[in-house]
mmCIF file of C-alpha atoms in Angstrom:
data_model
loop_
_atom_site.group_PDB
_atom_site.id
_atom_site.type_symbol
_atom_site.label_atom_id
_atom_site.label_comp_id
_atom_site.label_asym_id
_atom_site.label_seq_id
_atom_site.Cartn_x
_atom_site.Cartn_y
_atom_site.Cartn_z
ATOM 1 C CA ILE A 1 -0.074 0.000 0.057
ATOM 2 C CA VAL A 2 1.368 3.409 -1.088
ATOM 3 C CA PRO A 3 0.693 6.203 1.424
ATOM 4 C CA LEU A 4 -1.555 9.115 0.225
ATOM 5 C CA ILE A 5 0.299 12.268 0.396
ATOM 6 C CA VAL A 6 -1.976 15.399 0.361
ATOM 7 C CA ASN A 7 -0.387 18.553 -0.618
ATOM 8 C CA ASN A 8 -0.718 21.645 1.545
ATOM 9 C CA PRO A 9 -2.621 24.496 -0.410
ATOM 10 C CA LEU A 10 -0.595 27.544 -1.686
ATOM 11 C CA PRO A 11 -1.913 30.523 0.497
ATOM 12 C CA VAL A 12 -3.389 33.752 -0.962
ATOM 13 C CA ALA A 13 -3.317 36.852 1.075
ATOM 14 C CA THR A 14 -5.869 39.533 0.142
ATOM 15 C CA THR A 15 -6.069 42.169 2.880
ATOM 16 C CA LEU A 16 -4.370 43.361 5.919
ATOM 17 C CA SER A 17 -6.030 45.060 9.041
ATOM 18 C CA PRO A 18 -4.734 47.458 9.951
ATOM 19 C CA ALA A 19 -2.682 48.341 6.843
ATOM 20 C CA THR A 20 -0.629 51.197 8.469
ATOM 21 C CA ALA A 21 0.954 52.042 11.809
ATOM 22 C CA ALA A 22 2.897 54.932 13.195
ATOM 23 C CA GLY A 23 6.615 54.391 13.182
ATOM 24 C CA GLY A 24 7.950 54.229 16.748
ATOM 25 C CA GLY A 25 4.463 53.126 18.003
ATOM 26 C CA PRO A 26 3.658 49.986 20.176
ATOM 27 C CA GLY A 27 3.406 46.467 18.899
ATOM 28 C CA PHE A 28 -0.162 45.160 17.735
ATOM 29 C CA THR A 29 -1.948 42.304 16.388
ATOM 30 C CA LEU A 30 -2.189 42.168 12.594
ATOM 31 C CA THR A 31 -5.058 40.366 10.772
ATOM 32 C CA VAL A 32 -4.292 38.813 7.402
ATOM 33 C CA SER A 33 -7.326 37.804 5.319
ATOM 34 C CA GLY A 34 -7.150 35.480 2.366
ATOM 35 C CA SER A 35 -7.661 31.804 1.504
ATOM 36 C CA GLY A 36 -5.834 28.481 1.767
ATOM 37 C CA PHE A 37 -4.634 29.110 5.341
ATOM 38 C CA ILE A 38 -3.918 26.031 7.564
ATOM 39 C CA ALA A 39 -2.921 25.529 11.254
ATOM 40 C CA SER A 40 0.862 25.547 10.403
ATOM 41 C CA SER A 41 0.531 28.860 8.330
ATOM 42 C CA LEU A 42 3.033 31.662 9.433
ATOM 43 C CA VAL A 43 2.710 35.265 8.666
ATOM 44 C CA LEU A 44 5.996 36.707 7.466
ATOM 45 C CA TRP A 45 7.011 40.324 8.015
ATOM 46 C CA ASN A 46 9.798 41.187 5.604
ATOM 47 C CA ASN A 47 10.350 37.572 5.110
ATOM 48 C CA SER A 48 10.772 36.963 8.869
ATOM 49 C CA PRO A 49 8.119 34.781 10.649
ATOM 50 C CA ARG A 50 5.992 36.310 13.329
ATOM 51 C CA SER A 51 4.005 34.554 16.045
ATOM 52 C CA THR A 52 0.968 33.449 14.102
ATOM 53 C CA THR A 53 -2.538 32.358 15.277
ATOM 54 C CA PHE A 54 -4.708 30.350 12.976
ATOM 55 C CA VAL A 55 -8.280 31.727 12.966
ATOM 56 C CA SER A 56 -9.808 30.005 10.020
ATOM 57 C CA SER A 57 -8.924 28.960 6.602
ATOM 58 C CA SER A 58 -9.341 32.619 5.511
ATOM 59 C CA GLN A 59 -7.888 34.478 8.366
ATOM 60 C CA LEU A 60 -4.683 34.490 10.547
ATOM 61 C CA THR A 61 -3.529 36.966 13.214
ATOM 62 C CA ALA A 62 0.155 37.763 13.960
ATOM 63 C CA THR A 63 2.056 39.716 16.672
ATOM 64 C CA ILE A 64 3.890 42.599 15.173
ATOM 65 C CA ASN A 65 6.572 43.890 17.561
ATOM 66 C CA ALA A 66 7.312 47.565 18.368
ATOM 67 C CA SER A 67 10.707 46.789 16.910
ATOM 68 C CA ASP A 68 9.166 46.069 13.589
ATOM 69 C CA LEU A 69 7.891 49.604 13.529
ATOM 70 C CA THR A 70 11.262 51.385 13.742
ATOM 71 C CA THR A 71 11.872 52.078 10.019
ATOM 72 C CA VAL A 72 9.278 54.279 8.211
ATOM 73 C CA GLY A 73 8.154 52.909 4.849
ATOM 74 C CA PRO A 74 6.749 49.866 3.203
ATOM 75 C CA ALA A 75 7.074 46.405 5.039
ATOM 76 C CA GLN A 76 6.295 43.215 3.063
ATOM 77 C CA VAL A 77 3.757 40.849 4.526
ATOM 78 C CA SER A 78 3.083 37.407 3.235
ATOM 79 C CA VAL A 79 1.959 33.891 4.487
ATOM 80 C CA SER A 80 4.078 30.791 4.367
ATOM 81 C CA ILE A 81 2.810 27.160 4.439
ATOM 82 C CA PRO A 82 5.182 24.246 4.676
ATOM 83 C CA THR A 83 5.686 21.369 2.170
ATOM 84 C CA PRO A 84 4.369 19.215 0.890
ATOM 85 C CA GLY A 85 2.896 21.715 -1.472
ATOM 86 C CA GLY A 86 2.322 24.946 0.211
ATOM 87 C CA GLY A 87 4.773 27.677 -0.377
ATOM 88 C CA VAL A 88 4.769 31.457 0.118
ATOM 89 C CA SER A 89 1.721 33.704 -0.784
ATOM 90 C CA ASN A 90 1.673 37.011 -2.754
ATOM 91 C CA ILE A 91 3.096 39.962 -0.943
ATOM 92 C CA LEU A 92 0.905 42.698 0.607
ATOM 93 C CA THR A 93 2.346 45.991 1.563
ATOM 94 C CA PHE A 94 2.032 47.390 5.121
ATOM 95 C CA THR A 95 2.962 50.931 5.676
ATOM 96 C CA VAL A 96 4.886 52.365 8.572
ATOM 97 C CA THR A 97 4.208 56.072 8.641
ATOM 98 C CA GLY A 98 6.427 58.650 9.871
ATOM 99 C CA PRO A 99 5.886 61.793 11.794
ATOM 100 C CA VAL A 100 3.347 64.357 10.557
ATOM 101 C CA ILE A 101 3.752 68.019 11.523
ATOM 102 C CA ASN A 102 0.610 69.914 11.910
ATOM 103 C CA ASN A 103 -0.138 72.911 9.761
ATOM 104 C CA ASN A 104 1.456 75.971 11.495
ATOM 105 C CA GLY A 105 2.787 73.335 13.848
ATOM 106 C CA THR A 106 6.334 74.820 14.312
ATOM 107 C CA VAL A 107 6.146 77.716 16.807
ATOM 108 C CA ASN A 108 8.081 79.901 19.048
ATOM 109 C CA GLY A 109 8.499 77.838 22.391
ATOM 110 C CA ALA A 110 7.802 80.870 24.539
ATOM 111 C CA SER A 111 4.556 82.134 23.021
ATOM 112 C CA PHE A 112 3.349 79.134 20.916
ATOM 113 C CA ALA A 113 2.041 81.756 18.551
ATOM 114 C CA PRO A 114 2.014 80.621 14.923
ATOM 115 C CA GLY A 115 4.024 82.806 12.661
ATOM 116 C CA ALA A 116 6.048 84.347 15.669
ATOM 117 C CA GLY A 117 9.567 84.140 14.576
ATOM 118 C CA VAL A 118 12.387 82.156 16.185
ATOM 119 C CA ALA A 119 15.932 83.220 16.688
ATOM 120 C CA PRO A 120 19.149 81.037 16.588
ATOM 121 C CA GLY A 121 19.570 79.711 20.167
ATOM 122 C CA SER A 122 15.951 80.175 21.092
ATOM 123 C CA ILE A 123 13.514 77.442 22.037
ATOM 124 C CA ALA A 124 10.941 76.269 19.407
ATOM 125 C CA SER A 125 8.215 73.624 19.526
ATOM 126 C CA VAL A 126 6.901 71.333 16.902
ATOM 127 C CA PHE A 127 3.407 69.737 17.187
ATOM 128 C CA GLY A 128 2.213 66.929 15.093
ATOM 129 C CA SER A 129 1.367 63.107 15.288
ATOM 130 C CA SER A 130 3.496 59.982 15.347
ATOM 131 C CA LEU A 131 6.239 61.870 17.273
ATOM 132 C CA SER A 132 8.303 60.012 19.512
ATOM 133 C CA THR A 133 7.609 60.169 23.391
ATOM 134 C CA THR A 134 11.338 60.204 24.309
ATOM 135 C CA THR A 135 14.097 62.641 23.582
ATOM 136 C CA ALA A 136 16.570 59.797 22.869
ATOM 137 C CA LYS A 137 14.359 58.824 19.769
ATOM 138 C CA SER A 138 13.598 62.300 18.493
ATOM 139 C CA THR A 139 15.664 64.280 15.963
ATOM 140 C CA VAL A 140 15.015 67.744 14.709
ATOM 141 C CA ARG A 141 17.088 69.176 11.928
ATOM 142 C CA LEU A 142 16.816 72.594 10.479
ATOM 143 C CA ASN A 143 18.518 72.980 7.028
ATOM 144 C CA GLY A 144 20.191 69.763 7.961
ATOM 145 C CA THR A 145 21.721 70.998 11.164
ATOM 146 C CA GLN A 146 20.865 68.867 14.102
ATOM 147 C CA SER A 147 19.050 70.732 17.081
ATOM 148 C CA PHE A 148 19.215 69.894 20.631
ATOM 149 C CA VAL A 149 15.999 68.224 21.736
ATOM 150 C CA TYR A 150 14.872 69.286 25.273
ATOM 151 C CA ASP A 151 11.704 67.302 25.508
ATOM 152 C CA SER A 152 9.540 65.060 23.506
ATOM 153 C CA PHE A 153 6.116 63.867 24.391
ATOM 154 C CA GLY A 154 2.647 63.104 22.992
ATOM 155 C CA GLY A 155 2.586 65.161 19.977
ATOM 156 C CA GLN A 156 5.155 67.934 20.855
ATOM 157 C CA ILE A 157 8.784 68.162 20.647
ATOM 158 C CA ASN A 158 10.778 71.098 22.192
ATOM 159 C CA PHE A 159 14.195 72.031 20.729
ATOM 160 C CA GLN A 160 16.822 74.689 20.477
ATOM 161 C CA VAL A 161 17.166 76.472 17.109
ATOM 162 C CA PRO A 162 20.768 75.843 15.964
ATOM 163 C CA TRP A 163 23.068 78.811 16.221
ATOM 164 C CA GLU A 164 24.415 77.900 12.798
ATOM 165 C CA LEU A 165 21.315 79.392 11.340
ATOM 166 C CA ALA A 166 22.365 82.948 12.433
ATOM 167 C CA SER A 167 22.376 84.390 8.826
ATOM 168 C CA GLN A 168 19.200 82.492 7.618
ATOM 169 C CA THR A 169 15.776 83.808 7.355
ATOM 170 C CA LYS A 170 14.021 80.523 6.504
ATOM 171 C CA ALA A 171 14.800 76.905 7.338
ATOM 172 C CA THR A 172 13.611 73.483 6.298
ATOM 173 C CA LEU A 173 12.542 71.416 9.294
ATOM 174 C CA THR A 174 12.989 67.702 9.241
ATOM 175 C CA VAL A 175 11.761 65.603 12.221
ATOM 176 C CA THR A 176 12.624 61.865 12.780
ATOM 177 C CA SER A 177 10.938 59.877 15.483
ATOM 178 C CA SER A 178 11.531 56.098 16.052
#
């Protein structure tokens, strides 16, 4: 008697929920919907397996760690099923978003008045979303020159305007939060 070998299905991923998260945010549970999932399915995040829970043949959940959200940009999500048969599904894109600065969100740190100028060496504040809650993970640059960050918390970063901008009347602000 020849043993019957049943091939595992090739998984198909169709949607992610959520499909975006803020860079530097906490870990979360990702739901992957599709078809052909089995109990030994694994969700892959940029080709690395994540702790996966089989919900049904059309749904899996996976633990996405805070460390997965340190790089802003696209992450590749797919599903892997072992042999015999099986294989890796199509790739879906998950987007790790960066900080967003509010309209008129960069202000003089003393008055908080929009449009009030700042001088080199003075304190300024930037308000927005997806900003880091720790100074160690917040970087502010004006015209490419790094500023000293005094404080960073829930939607606000306080920083010193670099002295190197003494001859400038405008500057491009870049905020990095991880």
